[in-house]
CSV table of C-alpha atoms in Angstrom, one decimal:
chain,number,residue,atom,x,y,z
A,1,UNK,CA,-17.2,-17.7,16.0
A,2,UNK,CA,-20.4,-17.4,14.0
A,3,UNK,CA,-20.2,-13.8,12.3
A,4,UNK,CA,-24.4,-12.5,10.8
A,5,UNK,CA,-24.1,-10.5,7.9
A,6,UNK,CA,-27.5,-8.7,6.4
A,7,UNK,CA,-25.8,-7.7,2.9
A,8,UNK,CA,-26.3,-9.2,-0.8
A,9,UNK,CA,-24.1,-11.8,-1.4
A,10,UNK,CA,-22.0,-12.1,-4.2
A,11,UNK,CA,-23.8,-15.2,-5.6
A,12,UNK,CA,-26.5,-15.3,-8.4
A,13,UNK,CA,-30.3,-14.0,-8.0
A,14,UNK,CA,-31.5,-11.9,-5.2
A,15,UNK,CA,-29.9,-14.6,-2.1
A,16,UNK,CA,-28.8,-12.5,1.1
A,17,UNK,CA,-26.3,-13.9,3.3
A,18,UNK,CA,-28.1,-14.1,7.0
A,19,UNK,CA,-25.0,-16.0,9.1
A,20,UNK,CA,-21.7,-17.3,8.5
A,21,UNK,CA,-21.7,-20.7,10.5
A,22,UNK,CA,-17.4,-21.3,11.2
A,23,UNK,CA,-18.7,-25.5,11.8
A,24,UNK,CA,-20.5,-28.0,10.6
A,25,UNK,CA,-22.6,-28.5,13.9
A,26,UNK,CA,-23.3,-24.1,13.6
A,27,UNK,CA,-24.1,-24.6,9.5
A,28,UNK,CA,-26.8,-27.9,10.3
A,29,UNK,CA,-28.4,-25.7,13.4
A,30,UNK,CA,-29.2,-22.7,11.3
A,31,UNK,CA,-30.6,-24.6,8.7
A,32,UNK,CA,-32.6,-26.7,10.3
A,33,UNK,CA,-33.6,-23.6,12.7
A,34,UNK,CA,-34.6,-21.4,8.9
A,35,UNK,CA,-36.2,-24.9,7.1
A,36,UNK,CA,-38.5,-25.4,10.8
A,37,UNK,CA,-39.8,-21.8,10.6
A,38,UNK,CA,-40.6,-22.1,6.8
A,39,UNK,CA,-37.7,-20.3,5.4
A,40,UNK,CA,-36.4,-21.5,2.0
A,41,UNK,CA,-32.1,-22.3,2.5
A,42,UNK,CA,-30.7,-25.0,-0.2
A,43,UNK,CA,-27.9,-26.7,2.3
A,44,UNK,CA,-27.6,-30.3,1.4
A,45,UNK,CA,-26.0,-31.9,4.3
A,46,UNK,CA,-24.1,-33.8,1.9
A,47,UNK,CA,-22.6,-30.7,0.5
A,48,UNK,CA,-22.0,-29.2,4.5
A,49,UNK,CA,-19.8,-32.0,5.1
A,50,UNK,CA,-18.4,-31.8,1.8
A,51,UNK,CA,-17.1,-28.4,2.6
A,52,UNK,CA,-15.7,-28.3,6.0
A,53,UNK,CA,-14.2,-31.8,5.3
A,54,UNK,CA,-12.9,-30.2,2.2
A,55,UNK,CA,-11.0,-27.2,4.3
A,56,UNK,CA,-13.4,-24.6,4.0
A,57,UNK,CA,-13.1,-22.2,7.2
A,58,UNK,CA,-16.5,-21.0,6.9
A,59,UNK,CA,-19.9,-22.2,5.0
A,60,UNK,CA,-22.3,-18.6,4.4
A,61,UNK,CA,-26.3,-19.5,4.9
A,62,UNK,CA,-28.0,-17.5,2.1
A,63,UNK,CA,-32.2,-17.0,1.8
A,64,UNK,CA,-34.1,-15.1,-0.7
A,65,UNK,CA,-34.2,-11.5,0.1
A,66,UNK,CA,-38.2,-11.6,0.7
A,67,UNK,CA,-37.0,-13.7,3.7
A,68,UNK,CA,-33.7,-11.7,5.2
A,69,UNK,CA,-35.6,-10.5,8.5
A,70,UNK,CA,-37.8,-13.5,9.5
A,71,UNK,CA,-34.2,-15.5,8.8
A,72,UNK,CA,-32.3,-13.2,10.7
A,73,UNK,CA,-35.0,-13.4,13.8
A,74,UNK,CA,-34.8,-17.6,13.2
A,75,UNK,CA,-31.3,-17.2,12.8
A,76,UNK,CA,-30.8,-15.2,16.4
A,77,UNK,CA,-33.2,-17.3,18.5
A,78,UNK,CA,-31.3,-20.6,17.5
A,79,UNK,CA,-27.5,-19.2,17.7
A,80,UNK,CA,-27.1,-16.7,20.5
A,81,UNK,CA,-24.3,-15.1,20.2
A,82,UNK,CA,-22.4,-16.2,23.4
A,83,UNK,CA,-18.8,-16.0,22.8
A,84,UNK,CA,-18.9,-12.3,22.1
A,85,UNK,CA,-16.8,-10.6,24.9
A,86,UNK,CA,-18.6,-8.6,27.6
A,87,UNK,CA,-18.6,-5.0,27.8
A,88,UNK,CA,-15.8,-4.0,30.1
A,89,UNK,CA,-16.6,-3.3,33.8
A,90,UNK,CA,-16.3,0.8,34.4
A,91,UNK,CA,-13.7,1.5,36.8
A,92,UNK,CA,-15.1,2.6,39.8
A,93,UNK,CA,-12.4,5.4,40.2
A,94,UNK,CA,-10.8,7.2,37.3
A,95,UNK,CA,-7.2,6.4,37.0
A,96,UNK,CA,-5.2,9.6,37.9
A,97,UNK,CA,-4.3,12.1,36.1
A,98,UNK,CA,-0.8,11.7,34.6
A,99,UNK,CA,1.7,14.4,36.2
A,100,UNK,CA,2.5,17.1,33.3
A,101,UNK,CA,6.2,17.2,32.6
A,102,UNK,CA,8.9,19.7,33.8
A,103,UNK,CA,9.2,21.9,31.1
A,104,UNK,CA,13.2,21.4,31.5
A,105,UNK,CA,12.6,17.9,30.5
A,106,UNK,CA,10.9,18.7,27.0
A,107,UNK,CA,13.3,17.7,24.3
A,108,UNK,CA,15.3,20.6,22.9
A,109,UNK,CA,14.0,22.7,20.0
A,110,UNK,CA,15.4,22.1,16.5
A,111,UNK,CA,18.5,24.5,15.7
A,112,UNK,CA,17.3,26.0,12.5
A,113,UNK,CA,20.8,26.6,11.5
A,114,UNK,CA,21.6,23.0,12.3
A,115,UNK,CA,18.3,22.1,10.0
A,116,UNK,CA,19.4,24.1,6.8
A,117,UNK,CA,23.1,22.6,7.0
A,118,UNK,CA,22.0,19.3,7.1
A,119,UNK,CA,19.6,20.5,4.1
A,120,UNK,CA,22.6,21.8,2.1
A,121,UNK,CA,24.5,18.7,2.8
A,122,UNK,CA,21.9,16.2,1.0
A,123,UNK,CA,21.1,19.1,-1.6
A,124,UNK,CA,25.1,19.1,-2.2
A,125,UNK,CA,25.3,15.4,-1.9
A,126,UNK,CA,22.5,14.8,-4.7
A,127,UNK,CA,24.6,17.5,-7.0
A,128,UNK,CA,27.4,15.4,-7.1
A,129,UNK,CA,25.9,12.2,-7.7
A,130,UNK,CA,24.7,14.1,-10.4
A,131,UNK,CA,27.4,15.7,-12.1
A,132,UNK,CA,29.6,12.1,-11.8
A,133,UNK,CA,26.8,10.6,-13.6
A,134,UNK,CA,26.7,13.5,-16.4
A,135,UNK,CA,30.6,12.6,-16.5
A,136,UNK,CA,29.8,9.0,-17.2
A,137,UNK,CA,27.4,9.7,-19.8
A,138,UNK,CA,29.6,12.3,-21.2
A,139,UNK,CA,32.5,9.8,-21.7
A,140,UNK,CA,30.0,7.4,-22.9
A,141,UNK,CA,28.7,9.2,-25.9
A,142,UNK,CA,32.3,9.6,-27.0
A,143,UNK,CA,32.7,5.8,-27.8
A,144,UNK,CA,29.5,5.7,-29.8
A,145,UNK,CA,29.8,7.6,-32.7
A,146,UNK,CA,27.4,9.2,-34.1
A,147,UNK,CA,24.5,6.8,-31.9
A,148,UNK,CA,25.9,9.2,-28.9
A,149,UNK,CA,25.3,12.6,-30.1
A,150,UNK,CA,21.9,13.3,-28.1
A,151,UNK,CA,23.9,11.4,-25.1
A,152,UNK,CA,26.2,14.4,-25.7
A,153,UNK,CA,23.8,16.7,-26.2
A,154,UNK,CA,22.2,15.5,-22.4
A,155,UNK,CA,26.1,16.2,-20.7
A,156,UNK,CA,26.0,19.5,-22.2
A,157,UNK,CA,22.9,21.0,-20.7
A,158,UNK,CA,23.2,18.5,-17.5
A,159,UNK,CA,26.8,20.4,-17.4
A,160,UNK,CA,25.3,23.7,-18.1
A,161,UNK,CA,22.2,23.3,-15.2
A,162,UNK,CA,24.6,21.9,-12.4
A,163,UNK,CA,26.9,25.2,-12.8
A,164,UNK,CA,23.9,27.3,-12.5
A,165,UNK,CA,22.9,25.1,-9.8
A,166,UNK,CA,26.0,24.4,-7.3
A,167,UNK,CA,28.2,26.7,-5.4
A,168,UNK,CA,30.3,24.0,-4.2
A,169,UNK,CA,33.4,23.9,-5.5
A,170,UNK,CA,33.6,19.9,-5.9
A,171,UNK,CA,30.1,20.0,-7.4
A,172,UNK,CA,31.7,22.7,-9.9
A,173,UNK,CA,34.7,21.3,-10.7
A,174,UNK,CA,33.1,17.5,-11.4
A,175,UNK,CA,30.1,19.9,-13.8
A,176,UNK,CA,32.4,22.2,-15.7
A,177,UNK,CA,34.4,18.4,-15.9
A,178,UNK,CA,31.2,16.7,-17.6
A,179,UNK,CA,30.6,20.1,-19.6
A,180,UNK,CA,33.7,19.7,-21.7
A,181,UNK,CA,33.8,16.2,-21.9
A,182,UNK,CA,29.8,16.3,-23.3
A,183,UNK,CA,30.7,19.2,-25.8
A,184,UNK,CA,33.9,17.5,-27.3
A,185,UNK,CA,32.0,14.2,-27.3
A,186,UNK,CA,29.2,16.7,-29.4
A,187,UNK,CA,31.7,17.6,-31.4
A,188,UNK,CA,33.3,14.8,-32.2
A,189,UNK,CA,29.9,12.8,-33.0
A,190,UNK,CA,28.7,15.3,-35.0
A,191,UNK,CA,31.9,14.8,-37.4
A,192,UNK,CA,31.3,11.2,-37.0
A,193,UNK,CA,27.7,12.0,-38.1
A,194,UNK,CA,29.1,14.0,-41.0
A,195,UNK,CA,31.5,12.3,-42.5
A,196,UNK,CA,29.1,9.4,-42.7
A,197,UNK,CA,26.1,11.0,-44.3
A,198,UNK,CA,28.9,12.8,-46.8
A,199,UNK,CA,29.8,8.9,-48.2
């Protein structure tokens, strides 16, 4: 299918793209149809067999600007656009109207209690995650004296945030667990840090 385009192409100068031949056979026509009726269009044949032996899906057909609507009235005449589809036939009756649905059929409403629930489950889920992972990098700064003392520092205040955070009592226990690990893993990397800088 031959696609007409009336925009700048991206080439050099001031060339406009008037068609976009998809064969050889649509590429020769419009050139030959643009070079009868005295418009300028540099496509060696040589070059038009070149490209679509060489793979190319599709071969543009520039002119100067100056030339755009002369090339696009050339351009029309000798490649009528035949293999566009037809405009659909109108019905001649309108399809019926589609029968509204029983109301009992509608699907249920969302239970708003059901809706926070589930909302406290995934909040409560994503607080534990949490907390484990402030337990991990709790025990973690403990076996890197002094390089984990602002790793401790982070399990202190990720402690301190989840127990203002949570009123779950796993979510509590597993925070006030990461808490204590983080500040003895302060402590001890800050006597680590100490006894280093004191040599």
């Amino acid at each position: 299918m031959a696609i007409k385009v009336d925009r700048p192409a991206g080439g050099a100068g001031d060339d406009v793209v008037v068609f976009v031949a998809r064969r050889l056979e649509e590429a020769r026509a419009a050139r030959d149809a643009l070079l009868a009726a005295g418009v300028a269009v540099d496509m060696p044949d040589e070059a038009l067999v070149a490209l679509f032996e060489g793979g190319a899906g599709s071969v543009p057909v520039r002119v100067r600007s100056r030339d755009v609507v002369r090339a696009l009235e050339v351009v029309d005449a000798a490649l009528p656009r035949a293999d566009e589809p037809d405009e659909p036939d109108e019905p001649d009756e309108p399809p019926p109207a589609p029968v509204a649905q029983a109301v009992d059929d509608a699907p249920p409403e969302p239970d708003d209690a059901a809706l926070d629930a589930a909302a406290d489950r995934r909040q409560g889920d994503r607080l534990g995650r949490t907390a484990f992972k402030v337990i991990v990098i709790a025990c973690g700064s403990a076996l890197l004296p002094p390089a984990g003392l602002p790793f401790a520092l982070v399990a202190v205040v990720g402690g301190v945030w989840l127990l203002l955070r949570s009123d779950g009592a796993p979510v509590r226990g597993r925070a006030a667990a990461g808490l204590a690990i983080g500040a003895g893993s302060l402590g001890w990397n800050a006597f680590v840090a100490a006894s280093l800088l004191a040599r």
